[in-house]
Amino acid sequence: MANFSETECCIETRALHAGAIPDPTTGAILTPIYQTTTYRQEAVGKDKGYTYSRAGNPTVSALERRLAGLEGARYATCFSSGLSATTALLLALLKAGDRVVVSEVCYGGTVRLLRQILEPFGVNAEFVDTSDEQVLRDALSTPARLVFIETPANPTLRLTDISFAAELAHAAGAIVVVDNTLLSPVLQKPLSLGADIVLHSTTKFIEGHNATIGGCLITDDEALRDRFDLVRKSTGTIQSPFDAWLTLQGVKTLPLRIRQHSENALEVATFLASHPRVSKIFYPGLESFPQHELAVRQQGSGGALIAFEVEGGVEAGIALMNSVKLCSLAENLGSAETLITHPASMTHGAVPAEQRAAAGITDGLVRLSVGLENPVDIIADLTQALETAKGKGAVA
Ligand code: PLP
């Protein structure tokens, strides 16, 4: 980059400029979509850094420089989805007989991958409440290769103190990864809190427009980065140049969007918390949230996600989700549009019922990813949907 120090810039500036290199041929301000399979080599053994687009692609590299810059890290490796990033992480670090300690509340696809795909290969996953000091200590009294933390956790938004968990995990000889998908580097930088690796589904806030599926792994450790690159090349899970290009455009407004998402979510959560038909609400930005103090210290604001239960339980919750008009009933989060999701049947449907129950993912839980509409309109939609859900199910 030309005349300024990327590492000293504010995050808004980095979202636009980190790793940007004007096109050497035309000066085009946007990195072109290098839609090419292969690269002509000058002589045997003499290439320009790229040989085949399953191993590396200049558009994907531009996104990797941008995402590393946003996390304040040295390296990023981009994948075709958040779950292919998780898969690469686990394949890169684990072998048969290894143990991984995982936040018991986490994205359902992570649970499915560990339980249904990796456990048959001999990987031992233990799901524990990583937010509980004693539980984590006990879990780490048996050797573990990896501690996989999701904070805030999808969908109940339980928080884990990253500095504390990283200290315990490192003392036990484990590597620490934090899934930072629900906040993005604008609100939380796990590497600066002691984590070794950050994982993102870029599908969510980073790209932010419901346009792509993608993921990445970020680290300061060159050996880890090399291992992630090797797994990606060997399993063929690099992100496509077009999706990387779209993500490069989406990420430019990430700091602005995430701030507005959080402001809107606080307004919507305040409305829901005082609504007579909302029986339970989880939003880290509310003072009533049990870990509010940690939320303020670790992530600064509440973020965009709210989880809640409606008076009348499952039936009323489902009636509400079926009645929204502006909000969309859909699987995803972190997009400009407000999305409402039923975790028990959608995002966490693959999590065994007992594990869902232990993690507080009730059948009536509603997850709301608050978008960028005016909150007045979101609240009006929820008001009419709550009215429709009135009288449904068993009211205590
Ligand atoms: N991590 C979290 C916290 C998620 O919510 C998700 C998807 O919802 C993923 C990872 C997986 O990402 P992707 O859907 O891009 O594979």
Tab-separated table of C-alpha atoms and ligand atoms in Angstrom:
chain	number	residue	atom	x	y	z
A	1	MET	CA	0.000	0.000	0.000
A	2	ALA	CA	1.169	3.460	-0.937
A	3	ASN	CA	1.687	6.262	1.565
A	4	PHE	CA	0.145	5.290	4.829
A	5	SER	CA	0.635	2.722	7.531
A	6	GLU	CA	-2.130	0.190	7.371
A	7	THR	CA	-1.614	-1.068	10.914
A	8	GLU	CA	-1.947	2.444	12.349
A	9	CYS	CA	-5.224	3.230	10.530
A	10	CYS	CA	-8.649	3.153	12.111
A	11	ILE	CA	-10.888	0.197	11.316
A	12	GLU	CA	-13.128	2.209	8.942
A	13	THR	CA	-10.055	3.012	6.840
A	14	ARG	CA	-8.770	-0.542	6.970
A	15	ALA	CA	-12.159	-1.873	5.804
A	16	LEU	CA	-11.653	0.125	2.610
A	17	HIS	CA	-7.921	-0.036	2.056
A	18	ALA	CA	-6.245	-2.925	3.891
A	19	GLY	CA	-4.225	-4.950	1.421
A	20	ALA	CA	-5.531	-3.037	-1.595
A	21	ILE	CA	-3.091	-2.952	-4.497
A	22	PRO	CA	-4.287	-0.960	-7.549
A	23	ASP	CA	-4.347	-3.185	-10.641
A	24	PRO	CA	-0.783	-3.034	-12.059
A	25	THR	CA	-2.011	-3.211	-15.672
A	26	THR	CA	-4.800	-0.595	-15.727
A	27	GLY	CA	-4.754	1.122	-12.337
A	28	ALA	CA	-8.344	-0.091	-11.749
A	29	ILE	CA	-9.233	0.880	-8.187
A	30	LEU	CA	-11.068	-2.382	-7.530
A	31	THR	CA	-9.109	-5.621	-7.562
A	32	PRO	CA	-10.355	-7.392	-10.722
A	33	ILE	CA	-12.135	-10.752	-10.602
A	34	TYR	CA	-9.324	-13.053	-11.722
A	35	GLN	CA	-11.668	-15.623	-13.258
A	36	THR	CA	-8.954	-18.004	-14.373
A	37	THR	CA	-8.095	-21.607	-13.675
A	38	THR	CA	-4.409	-21.423	-14.399
A	39	TYR	CA	-1.496	-19.038	-14.894
A	40	ARG	CA	1.005	-19.032	-17.728
A	41	GLN	CA	4.483	-19.699	-16.397
A	42	GLU	CA	7.608	-18.065	-17.825
A	43	ALA	CA	9.711	-21.194	-17.475
A	44	VAL	CA	9.624	-24.424	-15.533
A	45	GLY	CA	9.696	-23.481	-11.856
A	46	LYS	CA	9.247	-19.755	-12.618
A	47	ASP	CA	5.754	-18.407	-11.838
A	48	LYS	CA	4.362	-15.111	-10.558
A	49	GLY	CA	3.107	-16.550	-7.269
A	50	TYR	CA	0.043	-18.289	-8.674
A	51	THR	CA	-0.086	-21.655	-10.436
A	52	TYR	CA	-3.642	-23.029	-10.218
A	53	SER	CA	-6.739	-21.415	-8.701
A	54	ARG	CA	-7.476	-24.279	-6.290
A	55	ALA	CA	-4.209	-23.341	-4.532
A	56	GLY	CA	-4.448	-19.557	-4.767
A	57	ASN	CA	-6.094	-16.753	-6.717
A	58	PRO	CA	-5.265	-13.011	-6.739
A	59	THR	CA	-8.856	-11.891	-5.975
A	60	VAL	CA	-9.024	-14.296	-3.049
A	61	SER	CA	-5.581	-13.069	-1.891
A	62	ALA	CA	-6.878	-9.471	-1.918
A	63	LEU	CA	-9.745	-10.508	0.366
A	64	GLU	CA	-7.312	-12.375	2.613
A	65	ARG	CA	-5.137	-9.270	3.012
A	66	ARG	CA	-8.251	-7.199	3.815
A	67	LEU	CA	-9.572	-9.640	6.448
A	68	ALA	CA	-6.169	-10.102	8.075
A	69	GLY	CA	-5.864	-6.295	8.198
A	70	LEU	CA	-9.248	-5.975	9.890
A	71	GLU	CA	-8.377	-8.510	12.603
A	72	GLY	CA	-4.952	-6.899	13.022
A	73	ALA	CA	-3.348	-10.201	12.023
A	74	ARG	CA	-0.670	-11.351	9.609
A	75	TYR	CA	-2.479	-14.100	7.703
A	76	ALA	CA	-5.950	-15.070	6.494
A	77	THR	CA	-7.033	-18.070	4.422
A	78	CYS	CA	-10.415	-17.888	2.675
A	79	PHE	CA	-12.744	-20.817	2.056
A	80	SER	CA	-15.914	-21.611	0.144
A	81	SER	CA	-18.021	-21.464	3.342
A	82	GLY	CA	-17.747	-20.934	7.073
A	83	LEU	CA	-18.095	-24.672	7.534
A	84	SER	CA	-15.308	-25.434	5.060
A	85	ALA	CA	-13.121	-23.103	7.169
A	86	THR	CA	-14.147	-25.094	10.277
A	87	THR	CA	-13.471	-28.366	8.451
A	88	ALA	CA	-10.011	-27.170	7.378
A	89	LEU	CA	-9.235	-26.030	10.924
A	90	LEU	CA	-10.146	-29.432	12.369
A	91	LEU	CA	-8.363	-31.422	9.636
A	92	ALA	CA	-5.287	-29.223	10.004
A	93	LEU	CA	-4.995	-29.656	13.755
A	94	LEU	CA	-6.525	-32.952	14.799
A	95	LYS	CA	-5.799	-36.625	14.331
A	96	ALA	CA	-7.484	-39.797	15.560
A	97	GLY	CA	-7.496	-39.927	19.358
A	98	ASP	CA	-7.277	-36.132	19.793
A	99	ARG	CA	-9.713	-34.354	22.023
A	100	VAL	CA	-11.380	-31.025	21.298
A	101	VAL	CA	-13.268	-29.013	23.892
A	102	VAL	CA	-16.107	-27.018	22.313
A	103	SER	CA	-18.569	-24.390	23.601
A	104	GLU	CA	-21.763	-26.341	24.263
A	105	VAL	CA	-23.799	-23.547	22.689
A	106	CYS	CA	-22.501	-23.101	19.164
A	107	TYR	CA	-23.651	-23.161	15.555
A	108	GLY	CA	-25.506	-26.428	14.823
A	109	GLY	CA	-23.383	-27.159	11.742
A	110	THR	CA	-20.241	-27.202	13.905
A	111	VAL	CA	-21.864	-29.795	16.172
A	112	ARG	CA	-22.974	-31.899	13.167
A	113	LEU	CA	-19.485	-31.772	11.632
A	114	LEU	CA	-17.806	-32.915	14.849
A	115	ARG	CA	-20.342	-35.543	15.859
A	116	GLN	CA	-21.368	-37.031	12.516
A	117	ILE	CA	-18.239	-36.611	10.367
A	118	LEU	CA	-15.154	-36.373	12.595
A	119	GLU	CA	-16.102	-38.582	15.547
A	120	PRO	CA	-16.196	-41.681	13.283
A	121	PHE	CA	-12.559	-40.828	12.366
A	122	GLY	CA	-11.635	-40.993	16.051
A	123	VAL	CA	-11.806	-37.322	17.040
A	124	ASN	CA	-13.270	-36.890	20.489
A	125	ALA	CA	-15.404	-33.744	20.862
A	126	GLU	CA	-16.573	-32.664	24.275
A	127	PHE	CA	-19.206	-29.936	24.445
A	128	VAL	CA	-18.974	-27.959	27.688
A	129	ASP	CA	-20.062	-24.601	29.060
A	130	THR	CA	-16.882	-22.640	28.259
A	131	SER	CA	-18.370	-19.627	30.043
A	132	ASP	CA	-18.154	-21.448	33.378
A	133	GLU	CA	-14.693	-21.263	34.965
A	134	GLN	CA	-14.943	-24.515	36.925
A	135	VAL	CA	-16.485	-26.455	34.040
A	136	LEU	CA	-13.706	-25.321	31.706
A	137	ARG	CA	-11.010	-26.111	34.291
A	138	ASP	CA	-12.454	-29.605	34.754
A	139	ALA	CA	-12.671	-30.148	30.988
A	140	LEU	CA	-9.018	-29.157	30.607
A	141	SER	CA	-7.800	-31.445	33.358
A	142	THR	CA	-7.755	-34.123	30.622
A	143	PRO	CA	-5.390	-33.252	27.739
A	144	ALA	CA	-7.026	-31.444	24.799
A	145	ARG	CA	-5.457	-30.450	21.500
A	146	LEU	CA	-7.925	-27.665	20.731
A	147	VAL	CA	-10.381	-25.419	22.550
A	148	PHE	CA	-13.087	-24.161	20.192
A	149	ILE	CA	-14.937	-21.161	21.585
A	150	GLU	CA	-17.956	-19.489	20.065
A	151	THR	CA	-18.747	-16.144	21.699
A	152	PRO	CA	-21.385	-14.829	21.594
A	153	ALA	CA	-22.787	-18.286	20.997
A	154	ASN	CA	-25.411	-18.934	18.370
A	155	PRO	CA	-28.304	-18.782	19.256
A	156	THR	CA	-28.565	-18.030	23.002
A	157	LEU	CA	-25.750	-15.438	22.931
A	158	ARG	CA	-23.999	-16.902	25.963
A	159	LEU	CA	-20.571	-15.258	26.283
A	160	THR	CA	-17.195	-16.779	27.074
A	161	ASP	CA	-14.443	-14.609	28.550
A	162	ILE	CA	-11.818	-15.096	25.822
A	163	SER	CA	-8.752	-13.884	27.802
A	164	PHE	CA	-9.596	-16.108	30.708
A	165	ALA	CA	-10.424	-19.181	28.589
A	166	ALA	CA	-7.273	-18.700	26.468
A	167	GLU	CA	-5.099	-18.530	29.578
A	168	LEU	CA	-6.575	-21.766	30.953
A	169	ALA	CA	-6.366	-23.506	27.567
A	170	HIS	CA	-2.752	-22.456	26.966
A	171	ALA	CA	-1.755	-23.583	30.447
A	172	ALA	CA	-3.226	-26.978	29.496
A	173	GLY	CA	-1.260	-27.009	26.227
A	174	ALA	CA	-4.262	-26.503	23.905
A	175	ILE	CA	-4.608	-24.280	20.833
A	176	VAL	CA	-7.451	-21.751	21.034
A	177	VAL	CA	-9.798	-20.844	18.200
A	178	VAL	CA	-12.628	-18.325	18.492
A	179	ASP	CA	-15.552	-18.300	16.080
A	180	ASN	CA	-16.005	-14.518	15.784
A	181	THR	CA	-18.820	-14.710	13.233
A	182	LEU	CA	-21.496	-13.096	15.399
A	183	LEU	CA	-19.539	-9.894	16.052
A	184	SER	CA	-16.901	-9.387	13.352
A	185	PRO	CA	-13.501	-7.783	14.042
A	186	VAL	CA	-15.185	-4.411	14.450
A	187	LEU	CA	-16.566	-5.421	17.858
A	188	GLN	CA	-14.185	-8.162	18.997
A	189	LYS	CA	-10.576	-9.065	18.183
A	190	PRO	CA	-9.922	-12.475	19.738
A	191	LEU	CA	-6.205	-12.577	18.774
A	192	SER	CA	-5.563	-9.532	20.943
A	193	LEU	CA	-7.322	-11.363	23.806
A	194	GLY	CA	-5.051	-14.396	23.543
A	195	ALA	CA	-6.668	-16.643	20.921
A	196	ASP	CA	-4.409	-18.340	18.352
A	197	ILE	CA	-6.911	-18.489	15.492
A	198	VAL	CA	-10.063	-16.600	14.508
A	199	LEU	CA	-12.747	-18.234	12.404
A	200	HIS	CA	-15.425	-16.386	10.447
A	201	SER	CA	-18.361	-17.329	8.336
A	202	THR	CA	-17.971	-14.350	5.978
A	203	THR	CA	-21.494	-15.234	4.776
A	204	LYS	CA	-22.740	-13.166	7.736
A	205	PHE	CA	-21.729	-9.612	8.691
A	206	ILE	CA	-18.467	-9.490	6.720
A	207	GLU	CA	-20.130	-9.775	3.312
A	208	GLY	CA	-23.401	-8.647	4.831
A	209	HIS	CA	-25.799	-8.619	1.882
A	210	ASN	CA	-27.118	-12.213	1.645
A	211	ALA	CA	-25.128	-12.555	-1.584
A	212	THR	CA	-22.358	-15.093	-0.878
A	213	ILE	CA	-21.282	-18.070	1.199
A	214	GLY	CA	-17.730	-17.923	2.512
A	215	GLY	CA	-15.410	-18.428	5.452
A	216	CYS	CA	-11.911	-17.698	6.660
A	217	LEU	CA	-9.260	-18.607	9.203
A	218	ILE	CA	-7.031	-15.844	10.556
A	219	THR	CA	-3.822	-16.188	12.546
A	220	ASP	CA	-0.440	-14.637	13.272
A	221	ASP	CA	1.245	-18.031	13.183
A	222	GLU	CA	2.918	-18.803	9.866
A	223	ALA	CA	3.065	-22.566	10.473
A	224	LEU	CA	-0.680	-22.661	11.148
A	225	ARG	CA	-1.369	-20.602	8.024
A	226	ASP	CA	0.750	-23.004	5.940
A	227	ARG	CA	-1.194	-25.940	7.323
A	228	PHE	CA	-4.556	-24.273	6.508
A	229	ASP	CA	-3.345	-23.562	2.958
A	230	LEU	CA	-2.247	-27.190	2.582
A	231	VAL	CA	-5.611	-28.549	3.726
A	232	ARG	CA	-7.473	-26.106	1.473
A	233	LYS	CA	-5.412	-27.091	-1.555
A	234	SER	CA	-5.710	-30.792	-0.740
A	235	THR	CA	-9.461	-30.768	-0.161
A	236	GLY	CA	-10.345	-28.158	-2.794
A	237	THR	CA	-12.255	-25.664	-0.651
A	238	ILE	CA	-10.929	-22.280	-1.738
A	239	GLN	CA	-13.468	-19.475	-2.169
A	240	SER	CA	-14.458	-18.592	-5.745
A	241	PRO	CA	-12.975	-15.358	-7.163
A	242	PHE	CA	-16.446	-13.882	-7.751
A	243	ASP	CA	-17.564	-14.519	-4.162
A	244	ALA	CA	-14.265	-13.111	-2.893
A	245	TRP	CA	-14.833	-9.992	-5.032
A	246	LEU	CA	-18.391	-9.520	-3.721
A	247	THR	CA	-17.094	-9.952	-0.170
A	248	LEU	CA	-14.400	-7.327	-0.851
A	249	GLN	CA	-17.187	-4.866	-1.731
A	250	GLY	CA	-19.435	-5.841	1.192
A	251	VAL	CA	-16.696	-5.573	3.802
A	252	LYS	CA	-16.044	-1.908	2.966
A	253	THR	CA	-19.118	-0.863	4.936
A	254	LEU	CA	-18.732	-3.420	7.743
A	255	PRO	CA	-17.819	-0.880	10.475
A	256	LEU	CA	-20.744	1.383	9.537
A	257	ARG	CA	-23.178	-1.494	9.228
A	258	ILE	CA	-22.247	-3.246	12.448
A	259	ARG	CA	-22.667	-0.052	14.440
A	260	GLN	CA	-26.118	0.550	12.973
A	261	HIS	CA	-27.068	-3.132	13.393
A	262	SER	CA	-26.172	-2.873	17.104
A	263	GLU	CA	-28.020	0.422	17.609
A	264	ASN	CA	-31.122	-0.972	15.926
A	265	ALA	CA	-30.890	-4.224	17.899
A	266	LEU	CA	-30.721	-2.356	21.209
A	267	GLU	CA	-33.909	-0.476	20.290
A	268	VAL	CA	-35.697	-3.662	19.241
A	269	ALA	CA	-34.454	-5.567	22.325
A	270	THR	CA	-35.636	-2.775	24.628
A	271	PHE	CA	-39.071	-2.968	22.991
A	272	LEU	CA	-39.215	-6.773	23.308
A	273	ALA	CA	-37.990	-6.749	26.920
A	274	SER	CA	-40.925	-4.589	27.980
A	275	HIS	CA	-43.543	-6.392	25.869
A	276	PRO	CA	-46.034	-8.302	28.053
A	277	ARG	CA	-46.045	-11.329	25.721
A	278	VAL	CA	-42.277	-11.792	25.620
A	279	SER	CA	-41.460	-14.220	28.422
A	280	LYS	CA	-37.659	-14.387	28.062
A	281	ILE	CA	-35.096	-12.318	26.210
A	282	PHE	CA	-31.360	-12.742	25.648
A	283	TYR	CA	-29.522	-9.661	24.393
A	284	PRO	CA	-26.017	-8.835	25.693
A	285	GLY	CA	-26.645	-5.087	25.309
A	286	LEU	CA	-29.440	-5.088	27.908
A	287	GLU	CA	-28.446	-4.446	31.515
A	288	SER	CA	-30.699	-7.362	32.504
A	289	PHE	CA	-28.503	-9.800	30.503
A	290	PRO	CA	-26.630	-11.908	33.093
A	291	GLN	CA	-23.246	-11.332	31.373
A	292	HIS	CA	-23.857	-7.681	30.475
A	293	GLU	CA	-20.668	-6.543	32.211
A	294	LEU	CA	-18.569	-8.995	30.186
A	295	ALA	CA	-20.376	-7.884	27.017
A	296	VAL	CA	-19.437	-4.251	27.678
A	297	ARG	CA	-15.808	-5.155	28.423
A	298	GLN	CA	-15.240	-7.699	25.664
A	299	GLN	CA	-17.372	-6.558	22.741
A	300	GLY	CA	-18.355	-2.968	23.549
A	301	SER	CA	-21.928	-3.313	22.373
A	302	GLY	CA	-24.671	-5.907	22.196
A	303	GLY	CA	-24.330	-6.802	18.518
A	304	ALA	CA	-27.190	-7.499	16.126
A	305	LEU	CA	-28.664	-10.738	17.429
A	306	ILE	CA	-31.507	-11.164	19.871
A	307	ALA	CA	-33.005	-14.435	21.122
A	308	PHE	CA	-36.383	-14.530	22.826
A	309	GLU	CA	-39.305	-16.681	23.872
A	310	VAL	CA	-42.956	-15.793	23.587
A	311	GLU	CA	-45.680	-16.340	26.184
A	312	GLY	CA	-47.395	-19.535	25.016
A	313	GLY	CA	-44.163	-21.402	24.233
A	314	VAL	CA	-43.507	-23.295	21.034
A	315	GLU	CA	-46.913	-22.736	19.445
A	316	ALA	CA	-46.889	-18.988	20.073
A	317	GLY	CA	-43.260	-18.670	18.925
A	318	ILE	CA	-44.042	-20.457	15.683
A	319	ALA	CA	-47.193	-18.346	15.172
A	320	LEU	CA	-45.047	-15.227	15.584
A	321	MET	CA	-42.427	-16.424	13.080
A	322	ASN	CA	-45.166	-17.338	10.595
A	323	SER	CA	-46.765	-13.898	10.931
A	324	VAL	CA	-43.899	-11.491	10.246
A	325	LYS	CA	-44.238	-9.442	7.083
A	326	LEU	CA	-41.214	-7.137	6.898
A	327	CYS	CA	-38.786	-9.512	8.630
A	328	SER	CA	-37.988	-12.660	6.620
A	329	LEU	CA	-38.293	-16.143	8.067
A	330	ALA	CA	-34.950	-17.496	6.867
A	331	GLU	CA	-31.690	-19.220	7.824
A	332	ASN	CA	-28.846	-16.726	7.979
A	333	LEU	CA	-27.816	-13.811	10.126
A	334	GLY	CA	-25.807	-10.635	9.783
A	335	SER	CA	-27.414	-9.401	6.582
A	336	ALA	CA	-28.781	-5.940	5.823
A	337	GLU	CA	-32.294	-7.419	5.897
A	338	THR	CA	-33.820	-8.435	9.232
A	339	LEU	CA	-34.091	-12.236	9.464
A	340	ILE	CA	-36.090	-14.307	11.927
A	341	THR	CA	-35.102	-17.927	12.522
A	342	HIS	CA	-36.377	-20.945	14.466
A	343	PRO	CA	-33.105	-22.498	15.727
A	344	ALA	CA	-34.651	-25.796	16.909
A	345	SER	CA	-35.871	-26.729	13.413
A	346	MET	CA	-33.477	-24.702	11.255
A	347	THR	CA	-29.907	-23.773	12.246
A	348	HIS	CA	-29.695	-26.219	15.174
A	349	GLY	CA	-31.926	-28.996	13.819
A	350	ALA	CA	-28.910	-31.342	13.601
A	351	VAL	CA	-28.035	-30.870	17.290
A	352	PRO	CA	-29.314	-33.794	19.396
A	353	ALA	CA	-32.411	-32.804	21.425
A	354	GLU	CA	-30.657	-33.451	24.784
A	355	GLN	CA	-27.748	-31.209	23.789
A	356	ARG	CA	-30.177	-28.496	22.653
A	357	ALA	CA	-32.018	-28.736	25.972
A	358	ALA	CA	-28.762	-28.545	27.972
A	359	ALA	CA	-27.704	-25.491	25.990
A	360	GLY	CA	-31.023	-23.679	26.540
A	361	ILE	CA	-32.106	-23.918	22.895
A	362	THR	CA	-35.787	-24.498	23.616
A	363	ASP	CA	-38.284	-25.417	20.913
A	364	GLY	CA	-39.948	-22.022	21.404
A	365	LEU	CA	-36.759	-19.945	21.047
A	366	VAL	CA	-36.878	-17.272	18.341
A	367	ARG	CA	-33.655	-15.773	16.899
A	368	LEU	CA	-33.750	-12.340	15.376
A	369	SER	CA	-30.905	-10.880	13.329
A	370	VAL	CA	-31.724	-7.193	13.357
A	371	GLY	CA	-31.048	-5.549	10.024
A	372	LEU	CA	-30.607	-2.041	8.750
A	373	GLU	CA	-34.260	-1.111	8.243
A	374	ASN	CA	-35.489	1.734	10.433
A	375	PRO	CA	-36.123	0.064	13.837
A	376	VAL	CA	-39.541	1.741	13.942
A	377	ASP	CA	-40.612	-0.500	11.057
A	378	ILE	CA	-39.066	-3.644	12.577
A	379	ILE	CA	-40.878	-2.941	15.856
A	380	ALA	CA	-44.177	-2.351	14.015
A	381	ASP	CA	-43.796	-5.728	12.275
A	382	LEU	CA	-42.999	-7.528	15.538
A	383	THR	CA	-45.936	-5.790	17.246
A	384	GLN	CA	-48.416	-7.132	14.704
A	385	ALA	CA	-46.796	-10.597	14.770
A	386	LEU	CA	-46.939	-10.707	18.595
A	387	GLU	CA	-50.610	-9.703	18.372
A	388	THR	CA	-51.270	-12.598	15.943
A	389	ALA	CA	-49.436	-15.020	18.275
A	390	LYS	CA	-51.594	-13.892	21.223
A	391	GLY	CA	-53.552	-16.713	22.852
A	392	LYS	CA	-51.583	-19.439	21.018
A	393	GLY	CA	-50.144	-22.259	23.118
A	394	ALA	CA	-50.140	-22.669	26.871
A	395	VAL	CA	-49.935	-19.391	28.800
A	396	ALA	CA	-48.578	-19.715	32.315
B	1	PLP	N1	-20.179	-20.179	12.571
B	1	PLP	C1	-21.335	-19.596	12.977
B	1	PLP	C2	-21.374	-18.909	14.307
B	1	PLP	C3	-22.467	-19.633	12.169
B	1	PLP	O1	-23.600	-19.049	12.590
B	1	PLP	C4	-22.387	-20.305	10.922
B	1	PLP	C5	-23.563	-20.371	10.023
B	1	PLP	O2	-24.668	-20.012	10.405
B	1	PLP	C6	-21.174	-20.903	10.542
B	1	PLP	C7	-20.093	-20.818	11.390
B	1	PLP	C8	-21.045	-21.641	9.231
B	1	PLP	O3	-20.964	-20.741	8.191
B	1	PLP	P1	-21.444	-21.045	6.673
B	1	PLP	O4	-22.945	-21.066	6.702
B	1	PLP	O5	-20.872	-19.912	5.919
B	1	PLP	O6	-20.889	-22.358	6.294
